[in-house]
CSV table of C-alpha atoms in Angstrom, one decimal:
chain,number,residue,atom,x,y,z
A,56,ASN,CA,24.1,-28.2,36.3
A,57,ALA,CA,26.9,-26.6,37.8
A,58,GLY,CA,26.8,-23.2,39.3
A,59,VAL,CA,28.6,-20.1,38.4
A,60,MET,CA,32.2,-21.0,38.7
A,61,GLN,CA,34.9,-18.5,39.4
A,62,ASN,CA,38.9,-19.2,39.6
A,63,PRO,CA,41.1,-19.1,41.2
A,64,ARG,CA,39.5,-19.0,44.7
A,65,HIS,CA,42.4,-17.0,45.8
A,66,LEU,CA,44.9,-15.1,43.8
A,67,VAL,CA,48.3,-13.3,45.3
A,68,ARG,CA,50.0,-10.5,43.4
A,69,ARG,CA,52.6,-8.1,43.8
A,70,ARG,CA,52.3,-4.4,43.3
A,71,GLY,CA,52.4,-3.5,39.3
A,72,GLN,CA,51.5,-7.0,38.3
A,73,GLU,CA,48.5,-8.1,36.4
A,74,ALA,CA,45.4,-9.9,37.9
A,75,ARG,CA,43.1,-12.0,35.7
A,76,LEU,CA,39.8,-13.2,37.1
A,77,ARG,CA,37.8,-15.8,35.6
A,78,CYS,CA,34.1,-16.5,35.7
A,79,SER,CA,32.1,-19.4,33.8
A,80,PRO,CA,28.3,-18.6,34.1
A,81,MET,CA,25.5,-21.3,34.5
A,82,LYS,CA,24.9,-23.1,31.5
A,83,GLY,CA,22.4,-21.4,29.4
A,84,HIS,CA,23.2,-18.0,31.1
A,85,SER,CA,24.6,-15.2,28.4
A,86,HIS,CA,24.4,-12.3,31.0
A,87,VAL,CA,27.5,-11.8,33.6
A,88,TYR,CA,27.8,-9.2,36.1
A,89,TRP,CA,31.1,-8.5,38.3
A,90,TYR,CA,30.8,-7.0,41.7
A,91,ARG,CA,33.7,-6.1,44.2
A,92,GLN,CA,33.6,-6.2,47.8
A,93,LEU,CA,36.2,-4.1,49.5
A,94,PRO,CA,37.3,-4.8,53.1
A,95,GLU,CA,34.6,-3.8,55.7
A,96,GLU,CA,32.2,-2.7,52.8
A,97,GLY,CA,29.2,-4.2,50.9
A,98,LEU,CA,29.5,-5.5,47.7
A,99,LYS,CA,29.3,-2.9,44.7
A,100,PHE,CA,28.3,-3.5,41.1
A,101,MET,CA,31.2,-3.2,38.6
A,102,VAL,CA,30.2,-4.1,35.2
A,103,TYR,CA,27.4,-6.0,33.3
A,104,LEU,CA,28.4,-8.0,30.0
A,105,GLN,CA,26.3,-9.7,27.5
A,106,LYS,CA,28.3,-12.3,25.1
A,107,GLU,CA,30.7,-10.0,23.5
A,108,ASN,CA,29.2,-6.8,24.7
A,109,ILE,CA,29.6,-4.6,27.4
A,110,ILE,CA,26.2,-3.4,28.6
A,111,ASP,CA,27.1,-1.4,31.4
A,112,GLU,CA,30.4,-0.6,33.1
A,113,SER,CA,29.5,2.3,35.3
A,114,GLY,CA,30.9,0.7,38.4
A,115,MET,CA,34.1,0.1,37.1
A,116,PRO,CA,37.2,2.2,37.6
A,117,LYS,CA,38.4,4.0,34.4
A,118,GLU,CA,41.8,3.1,34.5
A,119,ARG,CA,43.6,-0.3,35.0
A,120,PHE,CA,40.2,-2.5,35.0
A,121,SER,CA,38.8,-4.0,31.9
A,122,ALA,CA,36.5,-6.9,31.5
A,123,GLU,CA,35.4,-8.9,28.6
A,124,PHE,CA,33.0,-11.9,27.7
A,125,PRO,CA,33.8,-13.5,24.6
A,126,LYS,CA,31.9,-15.7,22.2
A,127,GLU,CA,33.8,-18.7,23.8
A,128,GLY,CA,35.0,-19.1,26.9
A,129,PRO,CA,34.6,-17.7,30.4
A,130,SER,CA,34.0,-13.7,31.2
A,131,ILE,CA,37.6,-12.4,32.3
A,132,LEU,CA,38.1,-9.3,34.7
A,133,ARG,CA,41.6,-7.8,34.2
A,134,ILE,CA,43.2,-5.5,36.5
A,135,GLN,CA,46.6,-4.1,35.2
A,136,GLN,CA,49.2,-2.9,37.4
A,137,VAL,CA,47.7,-3.8,40.6
A,138,VAL,CA,47.9,-1.7,43.8
A,139,ARG,CA,47.2,-2.6,47.5
A,140,GLY,CA,43.8,-1.0,47.1
A,141,ASP,CA,42.7,-3.6,44.8
A,142,SER,CA,42.7,-6.3,47.3
A,143,ALA,CA,39.2,-7.4,47.6
A,144,ALA,CA,36.9,-10.3,46.9
A,145,TYR,CA,35.5,-10.1,43.5
A,146,PHE,CA,32.3,-11.8,42.6
A,147,CYS,CA,30.7,-12.7,39.5
A,148,ALA,CA,26.8,-13.6,38.8
A,149,SER,CA,25.2,-14.8,36.0
A,150,SER,CA,21.7,-14.5,34.7
A,151,PRO,CA,19.4,-15.9,31.8
A,152,PHE,CA,17.7,-12.6,31.5
A,153,GLY,CA,18.9,-9.1,31.4
A,154,THR,CA,17.6,-7.4,34.2
A,155,ASN,CA,15.5,-10.0,36.1
A,156,ASP,CA,17.0,-9.8,39.8
A,157,GLU,CA,15.6,-13.0,41.1
A,158,LYS,CA,17.6,-14.6,38.5
A,159,LEU,CA,21.1,-13.8,39.4
A,160,PHE,CA,23.3,-16.5,40.5
A,161,PHE,CA,26.6,-15.9,42.1
A,162,GLY,CA,30.0,-17.7,42.3
A,163,SER,CA,31.8,-18.2,45.5
A,164,GLY,CA,34.2,-15.2,44.5
A,165,THR,CA,37.9,-14.8,43.8
A,166,GLN,CA,39.8,-13.2,46.8
A,167,LEU,CA,42.5,-11.1,45.6
A,168,SER,CA,45.4,-10.2,47.7
A,169,VAL,CA,48.0,-7.5,46.8
A,170,LEU,CA,51.5,-7.5,48.4
B,229,GLY,CA,24.4,8.5,48.2
B,230,ASP,CA,22.4,5.5,47.8
B,231,SER,CA,23.4,3.3,50.6
B,232,VAL,CA,22.6,0.0,52.9
B,233,THR,CA,23.4,-0.1,56.4
B,234,GLN,CA,23.1,-3.4,58.1
B,235,MET,CA,24.0,-4.5,61.7
B,236,GLU,CA,27.5,-5.5,62.6
B,237,GLY,CA,28.3,-9.1,63.2
B,238,PRO,CA,29.2,-11.6,64.0
B,239,VAL,CA,25.7,-12.8,65.5
B,240,THR,CA,26.0,-15.9,67.8
B,241,LEU,CA,22.7,-17.5,68.7
B,242,SER,CA,21.7,-20.8,70.2
B,243,GLU,CA,19.4,-23.2,68.1
B,244,GLU,CA,15.7,-22.3,68.3
B,245,ALA,CA,16.4,-18.8,69.5
B,246,PHE,CA,14.7,-15.5,67.7
B,247,LEU,CA,16.6,-13.9,65.3
B,248,THR,CA,16.7,-10.2,63.9
B,249,ILE,CA,19.2,-8.5,61.5
B,250,ASN,CA,18.7,-5.0,61.3
B,251,CYS,CA,18.6,-3.3,57.7
B,252,THR,CA,18.0,0.3,56.8
B,253,TYR,CA,18.7,2.0,53.5
B,254,THR,CA,19.1,5.3,52.0
B,255,ALA,CA,18.0,5.8,48.7
B,256,THR,CA,15.6,7.9,46.4
B,257,GLY,CA,12.3,6.9,45.0
B,258,TYR,CA,11.0,3.6,45.8
B,259,PRO,CA,13.7,0.8,45.6
B,260,SER,CA,12.9,-3.0,45.8
B,261,LEU,CA,14.7,-4.7,48.6
B,262,PHE,CA,16.3,-8.0,49.0
B,263,TRP,CA,18.1,-10.4,51.5
B,264,TYR,CA,20.9,-12.5,50.0
B,265,VAL,CA,22.5,-15.4,51.9
B,266,GLN,CA,25.8,-16.9,51.3
B,267,TYR,CA,26.6,-20.5,53.2
B,268,PRO,CA,30.1,-21.2,53.6
B,269,GLY,CA,32.1,-21.9,50.6
B,270,GLU,CA,29.0,-21.0,48.2
B,271,GLY,CA,28.0,-18.0,46.4
B,272,LEU,CA,25.3,-15.7,47.4
B,273,GLN,CA,21.8,-16.5,46.6
B,274,LEU,CA,18.4,-14.7,46.9
B,275,LEU,CA,16.9,-15.3,50.3
B,276,LEU,CA,13.6,-13.1,49.8
B,277,LYS,CA,12.6,-9.6,48.2
B,278,ALA,CA,9.8,-7.2,48.4
B,279,THR,CA,8.9,-4.6,45.8
B,280,LYS,CA,7.1,-2.1,47.5
B,281,ALA,CA,5.8,-0.6,50.9
B,282,ASP,CA,4.4,-2.9,53.3
B,283,ASP,CA,5.0,-5.9,51.1
B,284,LYS,CA,6.4,-9.0,53.3
B,285,GLY,CA,9.0,-11.4,51.6
B,286,SER,CA,9.3,-14.6,53.2
B,287,ASN,CA,11.4,-18.0,52.6
B,288,LYS,CA,12.5,-20.9,54.7
B,289,GLY,CA,11.0,-19.4,57.8
B,290,PHE,CA,12.6,-16.1,57.0
B,291,GLU,CA,10.6,-12.9,56.8
B,292,ALA,CA,11.2,-9.3,56.2
B,293,THR,CA,9.0,-6.3,55.7
B,294,TYR,CA,9.4,-3.2,53.7
B,295,ARG,CA,8.9,-0.2,56.0
B,296,LYS,CA,8.8,2.9,53.9
B,297,GLU,CA,8.4,5.1,57.0
B,298,THR,CA,11.4,3.7,58.6
B,299,THR,CA,13.2,2.9,55.5
B,300,SER,CA,14.0,-0.5,56.9
B,301,PHE,CA,13.8,-4.3,55.9
B,302,HIS,CA,14.8,-6.3,59.1
B,303,LEU,CA,15.3,-9.9,58.6
B,304,GLU,CA,13.5,-12.0,61.0
B,305,LYS,CA,13.5,-15.7,62.0
B,306,GLY,CA,11.4,-17.2,64.8
B,307,SER,CA,13.5,-20.1,65.4
B,308,VAL,CA,17.0,-20.5,64.0
B,309,GLN,CA,18.7,-24.0,63.1
B,310,VAL,CA,22.5,-24.6,63.0
B,311,SER,CA,21.8,-25.0,59.3
B,312,ASP,CA,21.2,-21.3,59.1
B,313,SER,CA,24.8,-20.3,60.0
B,314,ALA,CA,25.8,-18.1,57.0
B,315,VAL,CA,26.4,-14.5,56.0
B,316,TYR,CA,23.1,-12.6,55.3
B,317,PHE,CA,23.5,-9.6,53.1
B,318,CYS,CA,20.7,-6.8,52.7
B,319,ALA,CA,20.5,-5.2,49.2
B,320,PHE,CA,18.4,-3.0,47.1
B,321,VAL,CA,18.0,-1.7,43.6
B,322,ALA,CA,17.1,1.5,42.8
B,323,ASN,CA,16.0,1.1,39.2
B,324,SER,CA,13.9,-1.9,38.3
B,325,ASN,CA,15.2,-1.4,34.7
B,326,SER,CA,18.8,-2.0,36.1
B,327,GLY,CA,17.9,-4.9,38.2
B,328,TYR,CA,21.6,-6.2,38.3
B,329,ALA,CA,23.2,-3.0,39.7
B,330,LEU,CA,22.3,-4.1,43.4
B,331,ASN,CA,23.7,-2.0,46.3
B,332,PHE,CA,24.5,-4.5,49.1
B,333,GLY,CA,25.5,-4.0,52.9
B,334,LYS,CA,28.5,-5.1,54.3
B,335,GLY,CA,27.0,-8.6,55.4
B,336,THR,CA,26.2,-10.0,58.9
B,337,SER,CA,27.6,-13.0,59.9
B,338,LEU,CA,25.4,-15.5,61.7
B,339,LEU,CA,26.3,-18.4,63.8
B,340,VAL,CA,23.8,-20.7,65.4
B,341,THR,CA,25.2,-23.3,67.9
B,342,PRO,CA,23.6,-26.6,69.1
């Protein structure tokens, strides 16, 4: 049973480009969470999605950021018109249950670098 | 606002040494407290947790006690091994109904040498 898969591991973008980060949850998991770790900071919750629904996006910036978890395929975190301040490690986690923290399984993260 | 502060790394220890990684939190109410570990090339995984004051979480020889009076949750291990080399994250969740909205510290890198 493969773990949470994130790709790419490293993503380099120039300012103004779009970044698309992918997350495939563990088999059988229908809940996905995105976290961001800025340099010299801890991970911060961004958004929680269930299949085809955004449950909680309270941690996501209001502009340029969006997330989806379609019925088929991976969850996508999209950042439009990236700026240098978006450079960070983005972690995805999945769980079989909505709020049971013990069942959060994390991916290895995507390191986004904006030039 | 709510936050977690953990000791700066990297921490370098010899095998069989005693480990302490300090963690303090600032939160309203009575949060649940966690330690997560990230081994090289892998995702974060839950190491241990405590949900109320004076609870002690333990796993793989690691322990941490929920100290409400000092708002701390320090991680300890009596005898570290090379395989314990990893990054350790202290975290808490303020609202049990939003157990996914964890607040993490910056992480402390531990290197154990033979």
